[in-house]
XYZ file of C-alpha atoms in Angstrom:
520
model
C 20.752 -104.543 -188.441
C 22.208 -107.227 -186.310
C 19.657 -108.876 -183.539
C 20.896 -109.078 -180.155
C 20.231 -112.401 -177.677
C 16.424 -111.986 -177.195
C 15.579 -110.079 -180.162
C 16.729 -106.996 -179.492
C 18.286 -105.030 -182.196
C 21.581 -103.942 -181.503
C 23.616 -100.800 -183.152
C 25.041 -101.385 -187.012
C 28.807 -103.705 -186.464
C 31.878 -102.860 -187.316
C 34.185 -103.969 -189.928
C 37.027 -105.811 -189.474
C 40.428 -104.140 -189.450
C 43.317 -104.650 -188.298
C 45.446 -103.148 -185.283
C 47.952 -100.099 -185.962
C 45.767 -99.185 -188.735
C 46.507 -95.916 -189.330
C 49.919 -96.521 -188.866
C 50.313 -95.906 -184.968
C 52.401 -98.424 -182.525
C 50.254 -100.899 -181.322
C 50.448 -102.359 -178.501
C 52.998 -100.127 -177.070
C 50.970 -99.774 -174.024
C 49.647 -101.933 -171.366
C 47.334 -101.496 -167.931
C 50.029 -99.978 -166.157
C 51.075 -97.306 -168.435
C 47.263 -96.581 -169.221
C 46.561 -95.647 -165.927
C 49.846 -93.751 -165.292
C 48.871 -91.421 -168.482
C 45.154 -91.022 -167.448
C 46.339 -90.069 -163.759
C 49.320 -87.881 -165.377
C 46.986 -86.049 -167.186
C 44.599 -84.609 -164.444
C 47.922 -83.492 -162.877
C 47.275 -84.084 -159.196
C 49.727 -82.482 -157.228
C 49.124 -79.480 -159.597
C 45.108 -79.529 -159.651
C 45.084 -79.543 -155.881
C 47.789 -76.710 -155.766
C 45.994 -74.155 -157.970
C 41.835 -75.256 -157.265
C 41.517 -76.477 -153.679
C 41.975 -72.507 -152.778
C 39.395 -71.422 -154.889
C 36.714 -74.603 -153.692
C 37.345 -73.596 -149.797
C 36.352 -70.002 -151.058
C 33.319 -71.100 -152.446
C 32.104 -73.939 -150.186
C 34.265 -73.661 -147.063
C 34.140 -76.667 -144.623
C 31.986 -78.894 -147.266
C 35.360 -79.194 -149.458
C 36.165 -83.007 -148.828
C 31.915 -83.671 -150.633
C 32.454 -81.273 -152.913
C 35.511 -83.115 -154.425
C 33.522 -85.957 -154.026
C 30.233 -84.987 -156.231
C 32.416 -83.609 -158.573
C 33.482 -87.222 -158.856
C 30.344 -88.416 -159.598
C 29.865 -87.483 -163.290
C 33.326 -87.932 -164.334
C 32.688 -91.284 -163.235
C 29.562 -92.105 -164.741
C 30.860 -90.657 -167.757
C 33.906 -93.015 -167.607
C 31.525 -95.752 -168.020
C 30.562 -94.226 -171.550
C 34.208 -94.163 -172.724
C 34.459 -97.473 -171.758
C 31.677 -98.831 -173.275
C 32.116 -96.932 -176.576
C 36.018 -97.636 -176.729
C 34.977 -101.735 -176.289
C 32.907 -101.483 -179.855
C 35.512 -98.735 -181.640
C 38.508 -98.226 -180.175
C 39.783 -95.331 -182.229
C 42.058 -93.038 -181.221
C 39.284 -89.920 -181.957
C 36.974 -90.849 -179.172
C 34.613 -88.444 -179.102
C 34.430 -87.390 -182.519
C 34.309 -90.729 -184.219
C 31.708 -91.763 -181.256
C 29.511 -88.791 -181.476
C 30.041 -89.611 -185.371
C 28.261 -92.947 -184.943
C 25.500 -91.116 -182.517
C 24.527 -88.013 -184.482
C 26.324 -87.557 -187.742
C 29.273 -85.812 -188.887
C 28.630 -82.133 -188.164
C 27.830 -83.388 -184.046
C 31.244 -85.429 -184.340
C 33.332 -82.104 -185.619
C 32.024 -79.851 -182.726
C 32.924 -82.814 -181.128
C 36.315 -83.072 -181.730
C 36.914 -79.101 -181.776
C 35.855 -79.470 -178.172
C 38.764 -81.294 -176.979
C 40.837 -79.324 -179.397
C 40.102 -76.251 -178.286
C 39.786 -77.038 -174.096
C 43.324 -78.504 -174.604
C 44.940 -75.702 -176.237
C 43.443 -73.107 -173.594
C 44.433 -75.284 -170.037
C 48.487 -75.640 -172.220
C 48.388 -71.917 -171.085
C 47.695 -72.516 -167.670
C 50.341 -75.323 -167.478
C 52.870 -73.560 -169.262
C 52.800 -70.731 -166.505
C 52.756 -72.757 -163.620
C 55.478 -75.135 -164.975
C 57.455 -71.836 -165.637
C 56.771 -69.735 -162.111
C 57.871 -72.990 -160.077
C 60.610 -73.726 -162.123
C 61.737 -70.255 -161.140
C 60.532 -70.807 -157.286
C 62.503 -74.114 -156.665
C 66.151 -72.595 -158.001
C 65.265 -69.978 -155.104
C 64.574 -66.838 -158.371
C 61.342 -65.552 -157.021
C 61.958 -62.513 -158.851
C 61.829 -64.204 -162.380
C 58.782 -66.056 -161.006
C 56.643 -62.932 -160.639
C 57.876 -61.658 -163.944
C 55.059 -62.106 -166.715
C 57.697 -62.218 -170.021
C 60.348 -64.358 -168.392
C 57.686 -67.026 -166.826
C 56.264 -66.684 -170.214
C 59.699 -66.939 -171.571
C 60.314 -70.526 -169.491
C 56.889 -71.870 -169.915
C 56.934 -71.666 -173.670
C 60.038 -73.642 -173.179
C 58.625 -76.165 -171.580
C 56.138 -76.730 -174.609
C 58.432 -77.269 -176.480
C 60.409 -79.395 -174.472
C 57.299 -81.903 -174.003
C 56.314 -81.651 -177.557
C 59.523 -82.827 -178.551
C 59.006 -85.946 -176.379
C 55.300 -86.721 -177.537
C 56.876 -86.851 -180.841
C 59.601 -89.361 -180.352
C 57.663 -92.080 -178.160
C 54.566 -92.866 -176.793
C 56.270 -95.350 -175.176
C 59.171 -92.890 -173.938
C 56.162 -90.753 -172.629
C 54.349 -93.577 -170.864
C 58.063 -94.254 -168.915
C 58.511 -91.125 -168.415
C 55.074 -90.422 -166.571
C 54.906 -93.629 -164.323
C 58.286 -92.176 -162.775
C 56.983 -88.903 -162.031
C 53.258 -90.338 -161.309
C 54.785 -92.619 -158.442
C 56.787 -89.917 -156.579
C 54.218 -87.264 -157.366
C 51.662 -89.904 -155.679
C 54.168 -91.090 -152.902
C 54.967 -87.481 -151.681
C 50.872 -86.619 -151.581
C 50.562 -89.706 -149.394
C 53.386 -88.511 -147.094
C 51.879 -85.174 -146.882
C 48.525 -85.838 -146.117
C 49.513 -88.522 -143.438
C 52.263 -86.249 -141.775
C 49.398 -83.081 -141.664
C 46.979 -85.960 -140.050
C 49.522 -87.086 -137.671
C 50.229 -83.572 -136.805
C 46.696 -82.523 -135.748
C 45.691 -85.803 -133.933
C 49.128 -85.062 -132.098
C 48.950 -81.745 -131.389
C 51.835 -80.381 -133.226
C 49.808 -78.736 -135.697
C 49.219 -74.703 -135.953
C 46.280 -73.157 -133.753
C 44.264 -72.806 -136.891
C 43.546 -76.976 -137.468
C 40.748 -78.535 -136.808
C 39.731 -82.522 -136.686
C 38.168 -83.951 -138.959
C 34.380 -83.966 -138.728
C 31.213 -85.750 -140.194
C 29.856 -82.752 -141.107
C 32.506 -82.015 -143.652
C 31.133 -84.640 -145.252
C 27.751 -83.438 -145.927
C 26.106 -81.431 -148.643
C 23.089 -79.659 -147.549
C 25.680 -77.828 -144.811
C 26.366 -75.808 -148.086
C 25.146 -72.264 -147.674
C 23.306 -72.087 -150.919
C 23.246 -73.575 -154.628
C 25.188 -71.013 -156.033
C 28.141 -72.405 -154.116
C 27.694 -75.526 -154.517
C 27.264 -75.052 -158.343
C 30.785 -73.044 -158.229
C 32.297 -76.118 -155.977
C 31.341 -78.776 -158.264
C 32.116 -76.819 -161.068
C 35.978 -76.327 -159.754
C 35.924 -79.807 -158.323
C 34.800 -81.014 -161.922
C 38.138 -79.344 -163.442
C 40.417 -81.177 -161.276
C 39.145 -84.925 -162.123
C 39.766 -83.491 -166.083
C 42.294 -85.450 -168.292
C 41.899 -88.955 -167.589
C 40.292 -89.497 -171.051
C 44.222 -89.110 -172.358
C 43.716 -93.062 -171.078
C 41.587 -93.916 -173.802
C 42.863 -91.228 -176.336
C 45.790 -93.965 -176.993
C 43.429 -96.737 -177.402
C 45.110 -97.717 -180.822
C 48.427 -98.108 -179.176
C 47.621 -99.820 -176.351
C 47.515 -103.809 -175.701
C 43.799 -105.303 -175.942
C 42.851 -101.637 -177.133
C 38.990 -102.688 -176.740
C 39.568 -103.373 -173.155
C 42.255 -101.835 -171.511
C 41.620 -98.085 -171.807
C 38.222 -98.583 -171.062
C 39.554 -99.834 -167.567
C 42.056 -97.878 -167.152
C 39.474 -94.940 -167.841
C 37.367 -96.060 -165.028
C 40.449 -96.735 -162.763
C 42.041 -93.604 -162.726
C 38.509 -91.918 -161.729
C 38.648 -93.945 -158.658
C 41.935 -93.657 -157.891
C 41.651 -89.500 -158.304
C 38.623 -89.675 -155.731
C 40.853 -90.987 -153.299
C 43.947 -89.131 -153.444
C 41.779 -85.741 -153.729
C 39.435 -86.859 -150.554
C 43.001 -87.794 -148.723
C 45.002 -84.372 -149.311
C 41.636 -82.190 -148.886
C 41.010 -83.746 -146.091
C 44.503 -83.442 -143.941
C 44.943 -79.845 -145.635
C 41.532 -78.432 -144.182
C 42.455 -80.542 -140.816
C 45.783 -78.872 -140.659
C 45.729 -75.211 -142.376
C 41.313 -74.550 -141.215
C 39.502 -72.478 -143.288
C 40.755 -69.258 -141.944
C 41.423 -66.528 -144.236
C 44.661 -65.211 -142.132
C 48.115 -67.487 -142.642
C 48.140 -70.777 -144.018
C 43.914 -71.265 -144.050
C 42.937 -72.494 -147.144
C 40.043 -69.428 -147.659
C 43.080 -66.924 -147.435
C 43.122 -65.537 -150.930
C 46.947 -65.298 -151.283
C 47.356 -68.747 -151.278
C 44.361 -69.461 -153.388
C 46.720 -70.085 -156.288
C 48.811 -72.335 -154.632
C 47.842 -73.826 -151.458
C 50.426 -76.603 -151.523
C 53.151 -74.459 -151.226
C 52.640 -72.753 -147.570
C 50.868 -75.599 -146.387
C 53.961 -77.694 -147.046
C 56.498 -75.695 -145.564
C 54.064 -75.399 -142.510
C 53.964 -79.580 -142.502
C 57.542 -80.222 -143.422
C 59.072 -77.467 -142.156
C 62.215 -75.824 -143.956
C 65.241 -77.096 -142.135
C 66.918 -80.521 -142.110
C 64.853 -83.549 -143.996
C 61.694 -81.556 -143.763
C 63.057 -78.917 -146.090
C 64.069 -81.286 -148.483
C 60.633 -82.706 -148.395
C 59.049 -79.353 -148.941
C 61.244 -78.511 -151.719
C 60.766 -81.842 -153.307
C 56.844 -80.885 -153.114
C 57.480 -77.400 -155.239
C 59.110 -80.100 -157.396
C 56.253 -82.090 -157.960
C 53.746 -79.451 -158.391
C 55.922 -78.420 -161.087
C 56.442 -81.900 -162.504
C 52.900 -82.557 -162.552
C 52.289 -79.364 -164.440
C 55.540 -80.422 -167.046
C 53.780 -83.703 -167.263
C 50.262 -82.727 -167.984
C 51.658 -80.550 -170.666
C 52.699 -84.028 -172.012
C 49.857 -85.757 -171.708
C 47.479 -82.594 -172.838
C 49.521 -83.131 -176.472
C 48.577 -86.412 -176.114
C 45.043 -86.680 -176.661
C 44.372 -83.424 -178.547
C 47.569 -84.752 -181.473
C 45.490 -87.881 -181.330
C 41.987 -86.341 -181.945
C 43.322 -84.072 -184.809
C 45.208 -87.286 -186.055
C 42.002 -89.393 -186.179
C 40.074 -86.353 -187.786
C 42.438 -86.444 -190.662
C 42.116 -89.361 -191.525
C 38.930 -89.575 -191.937
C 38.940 -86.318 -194.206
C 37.089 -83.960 -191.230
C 40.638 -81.929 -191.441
C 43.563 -81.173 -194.035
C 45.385 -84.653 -194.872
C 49.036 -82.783 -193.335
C 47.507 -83.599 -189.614
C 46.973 -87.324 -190.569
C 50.829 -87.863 -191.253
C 53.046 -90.557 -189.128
C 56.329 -90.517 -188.668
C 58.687 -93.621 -190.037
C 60.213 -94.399 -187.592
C 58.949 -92.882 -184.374
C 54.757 -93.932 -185.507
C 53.430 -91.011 -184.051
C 51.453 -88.539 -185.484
C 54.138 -85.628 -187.174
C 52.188 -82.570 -187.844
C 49.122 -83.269 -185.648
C 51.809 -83.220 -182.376
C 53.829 -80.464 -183.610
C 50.388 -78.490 -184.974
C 49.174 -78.596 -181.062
C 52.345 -77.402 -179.732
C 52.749 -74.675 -181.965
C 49.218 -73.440 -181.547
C 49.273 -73.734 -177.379
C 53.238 -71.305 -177.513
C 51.248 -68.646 -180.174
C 47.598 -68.922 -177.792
C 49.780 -68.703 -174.601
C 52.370 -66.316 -175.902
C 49.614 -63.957 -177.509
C 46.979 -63.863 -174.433
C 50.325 -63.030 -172.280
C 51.237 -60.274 -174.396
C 47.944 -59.107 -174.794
C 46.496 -59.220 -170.736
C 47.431 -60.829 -168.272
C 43.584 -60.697 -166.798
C 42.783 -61.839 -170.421
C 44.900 -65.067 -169.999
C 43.185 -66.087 -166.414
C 39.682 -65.382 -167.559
C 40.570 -68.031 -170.835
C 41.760 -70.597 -168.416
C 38.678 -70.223 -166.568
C 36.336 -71.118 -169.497
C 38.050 -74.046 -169.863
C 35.513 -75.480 -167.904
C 33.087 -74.936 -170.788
C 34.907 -77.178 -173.190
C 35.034 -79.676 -170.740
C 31.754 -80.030 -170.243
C 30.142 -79.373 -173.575
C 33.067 -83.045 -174.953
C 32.408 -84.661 -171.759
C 28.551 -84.509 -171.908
C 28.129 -84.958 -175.912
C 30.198 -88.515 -175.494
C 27.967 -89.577 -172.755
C 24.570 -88.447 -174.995
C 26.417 -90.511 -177.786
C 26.874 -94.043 -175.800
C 23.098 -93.528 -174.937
C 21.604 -92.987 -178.821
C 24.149 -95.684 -179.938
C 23.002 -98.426 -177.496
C 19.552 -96.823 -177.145
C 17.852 -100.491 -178.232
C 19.940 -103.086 -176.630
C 19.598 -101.291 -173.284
C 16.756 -103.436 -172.077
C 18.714 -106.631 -172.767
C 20.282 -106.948 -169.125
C 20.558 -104.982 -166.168
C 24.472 -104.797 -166.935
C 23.688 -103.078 -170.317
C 20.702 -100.600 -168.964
C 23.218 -99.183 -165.857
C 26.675 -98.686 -167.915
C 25.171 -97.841 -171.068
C 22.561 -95.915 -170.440
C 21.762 -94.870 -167.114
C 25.286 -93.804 -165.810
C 26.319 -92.314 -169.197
C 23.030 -90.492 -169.770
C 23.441 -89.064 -166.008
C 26.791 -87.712 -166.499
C 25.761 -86.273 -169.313
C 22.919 -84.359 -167.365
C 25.071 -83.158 -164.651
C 27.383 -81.955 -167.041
C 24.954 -80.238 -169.162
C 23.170 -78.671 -166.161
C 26.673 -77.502 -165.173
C 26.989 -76.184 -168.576
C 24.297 -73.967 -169.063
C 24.450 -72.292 -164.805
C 27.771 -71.994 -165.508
C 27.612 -70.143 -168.802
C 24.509 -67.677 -168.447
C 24.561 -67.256 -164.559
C 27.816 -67.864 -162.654
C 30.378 -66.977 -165.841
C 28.247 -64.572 -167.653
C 27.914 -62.353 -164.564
C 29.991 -59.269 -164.998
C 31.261 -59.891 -161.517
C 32.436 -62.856 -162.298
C 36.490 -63.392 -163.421
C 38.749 -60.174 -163.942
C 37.559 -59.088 -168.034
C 33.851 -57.605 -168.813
C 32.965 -57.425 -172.676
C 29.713 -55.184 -174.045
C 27.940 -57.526 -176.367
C 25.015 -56.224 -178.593
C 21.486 -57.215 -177.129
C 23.092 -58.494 -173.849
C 25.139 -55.468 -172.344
C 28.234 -56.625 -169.845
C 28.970 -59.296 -169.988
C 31.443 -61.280 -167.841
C 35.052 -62.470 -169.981
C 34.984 -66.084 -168.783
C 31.086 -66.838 -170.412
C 32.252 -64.396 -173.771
C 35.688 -66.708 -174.644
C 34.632 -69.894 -173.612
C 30.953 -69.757 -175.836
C 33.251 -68.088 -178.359
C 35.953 -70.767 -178.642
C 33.151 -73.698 -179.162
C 31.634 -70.673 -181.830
C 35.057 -70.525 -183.532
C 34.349 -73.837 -184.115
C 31.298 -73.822 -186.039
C 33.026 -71.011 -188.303
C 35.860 -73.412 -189.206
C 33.991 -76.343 -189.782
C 31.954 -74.467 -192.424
C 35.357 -73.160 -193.502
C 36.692 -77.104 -193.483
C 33.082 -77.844 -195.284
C 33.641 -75.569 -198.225
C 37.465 -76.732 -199.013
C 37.122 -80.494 -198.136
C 33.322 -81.454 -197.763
C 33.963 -85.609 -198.118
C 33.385 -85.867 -194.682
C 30.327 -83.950 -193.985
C 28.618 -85.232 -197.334
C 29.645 -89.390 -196.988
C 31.662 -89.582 -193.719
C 34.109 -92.009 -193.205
C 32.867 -93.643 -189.974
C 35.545 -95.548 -188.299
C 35.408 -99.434 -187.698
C 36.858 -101.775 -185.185
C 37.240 -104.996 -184.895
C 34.572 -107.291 -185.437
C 34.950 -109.930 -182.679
C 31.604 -109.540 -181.251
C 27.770 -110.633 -182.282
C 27.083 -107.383 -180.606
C 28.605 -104.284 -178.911
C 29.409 -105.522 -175.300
């Protein structure tokens, strides 16, 4: 045990080892790029399209602080990536963290929880990608079809798969593009909507901005705040991806820690901007464009766009170009959703937690073969199956994604806790980032857990599928699939156990590099 500057003990080091490892590009990504794929990943223009509906519904005028508590943990628990990437900056994250923390078993769940969140949100991406693909070549018809969105989405898997293979440095390019004009059109919108309803151009329904929008206890009760935060929570997901590439990024102890942190705080501010100017402009009215009516809940962008821009002349170019992003975003967080889950089953692999096929790199392109391939496969036959099976089955899955979120979110931030549990009193820096902040996030996002699972998604009301379980009666769909996903993972790692046990009997904890007296 290594002693820390005034005698504290600090957490076991590392080993040395050297960079590209495993046999992934190093250093194939810098600040920049980092950032672009942690913003890419939450999908912006997307997130706000198909959620800020559904968190007007729930919490009506108190949207804007809603967005902005659901900030809070996803920050806090940005701190623990960071300061668990700086002392092992392997591309597992939460499963070779929680491996450190709590042991192998912990570290599998672990890494079954990104797995298996990632897999179920490809679904949701896949059909948006598909309907607006559909909506902006004018083919509305073949947008409200179920097999021929299916048909276009599954493409688009495949299409993104095939580019996480060949590059992370072709992906990285590829998102900064999109990012910028995704970003650049948001900013447009939003200011246009403002300038609108300060001028008095905007529809009857608008409304000026006001303190009170601002401030929580307006909230009718704390069932609808629960459901706000919850939603809001979803839309700040994927900026991990950021970290996820930590072994092929430059100054991989550093940089995806910031760029973790950065793209937090750059989501707060483009989701407090657009909720903001959309509830000024559309109101919360549940006639026309208002952002409570519940035929736009799915996609609140698009009608209050045309409404902004118009649809003739330069304005209906903009609007158009805004069906384009939405769509783009989804395309690109299909991308970046490969990303970090080919990455977590890479890392697992090689460490024996999973069959030795997943921890394969390719020659020439030094990405991980089977492990990208694997999670595009599995996301066409999850998304193609659930579509063929029920429609109502496919939404209720996407809305337990929350679960998964939550459970891999929370168990990293409990992880950077235990691991620097007795260095924490050797500055303030040390107590707030890697321990306070972490172990608060993690609390929230427990809490959020558990009311979410046996009250708000459990309740038979609740989503569009009810399932009779023995002992508990009706049950609502949402609670059943997402506890039984994370359950399907306890049956496989037993499974993985029995045919490969290395792992669970000595595991193979990954190192980093040892350029520290003590994990900083």
């Amino acid at each position: 045990m290594q002693t820390a500057p005034g005698g504290s003990p600090s957490p076991p080091l590392p080993q040395s080892s050297a960079v590209g490892e495993k046999g992934l590009k190093g250093s194939a990504l810098g600040l920049v790029s980092s950032v672009a794929i942690g913003l890419a990943s939450t999908a912006p223009a997307y997130s706000l399209a198909a959620t800020l509906g559904f968190i007007v519904l729930a919490v009506g005028l108190q949207s804007p602080v809603v967005v902005i508590l659901g900030f809070i943990p996803m920050y806090f628990i940005a701190y623990a990536y960071k300061a668990m990437n700086a002392v092992d900056p392997d591309c597992g994250t939460t499963f070779t963290w929680s491996a450190r923390a709590f042991g192998p078993h912990t570290a599998w769940m672990g890494g079954w929880g990104i797995i298996i969140a990632d897999i179920i949100v490809m679904a949701n991406l896949a059909q948006i990608a598909g309907q607006y693909g559909f909506q902006l070549v004018g083919a509305d018809g073949l947008a409200g079809s179920r097999g021929w969105t299916a048909l276009a989405g599954v493409i688009w898997i495949i299409v993104m798969t095939a580019i996480c293979y060949i590059g992370i440095e072709i992906s990285a390019a590829l998102q900064k593009w999109l990012l910028s004009i995704e970003l650049l059109l948001l900013a447009i919108l939003s200011v246009m909507a403002l300038v609108k309803v300060y001028g008095g151009n905007a529809p009857q329904e608008s409304l000026h901005v006001d303190a009170a929008w601002f401030n929580p206890f307006e909230i009718g009760s704390a069932s609808s705040l629960t459901q706000g935060v919850l939603l809001a929570v979803f839309i700040y997901w994927g900026w991990d991806t950021a970290v996820s590439v930590n072994e092929e990024t430059a100054d991989r102890e550093r940089t995806p820690g910031r760029a973790a942190v950065i793209s937090t705080v750059l989501l707060l501010l483009i989701y407090v901007l657009v909720t903001t100017s959309a509830q000024a402009f559309a109101g919360i009215g549940d006639k026309g464009i208002g952002l409570a009516n519940p035929d736009n809940a799915g996609d609140v962008l698009g009608s209050f766009g045309d409404e902004v821009f118009g649809t003739e002349g330069f304005g209906g170019f903009l609007a158009k170009m805004l069906v384009l992003m939405v769509l783009t975003s989804a395309a690109a967080s299909t991308q970046t959703t490969i990303l970090p889950t080919a990455r977590t089953s890479f890392s697992m692999a090689t460490h024996k937690a999973l069959p030795a096929a997943f921890a394969r790199v390719h020659p020439r392109f030094l990405t991980p073969t089977w492990s990208t391939v694997a999670m595009g496969l599995a996301s066409i036959v999850f998304y193609a199956g659930l579509t063929a099976i029920s429609g109502n089955v496919l939404e209720d899955s996407i809305a337990s994604v929350g679960l998964g979120i939550a459970f891999y979110y929370g168990l990293t931030g409990f992880a950077c806790v235990w691991y620097f549990r007795k260095v924490l009193t050797r500055s303030a820096a040390d107590f707030f980032l890697k321990g306070l902040l972490p172990a608060l996030g993690a609390l929230m996002l427990l809490g959020l857990f558990c009311y979410a699972a046996f009250h708000v998604y459990s309740d038979p009301a609740y989503g569009t599928t009810v399932i009779d379980l023995p002992l508990l009666g009706r049950t609502g769909g949402v609670s059943v699939i997402g506890i039984g996903a994370l359950a399907l993972g306890v049956v496989l790692m037993l499974i993985q156990r029995a045919v490969q046990g290395s792992w669970f009997r000595n595991p193979d904890v990954p190192v980093s590099v040892a350029s520290k007296s003590s994990p900083q």
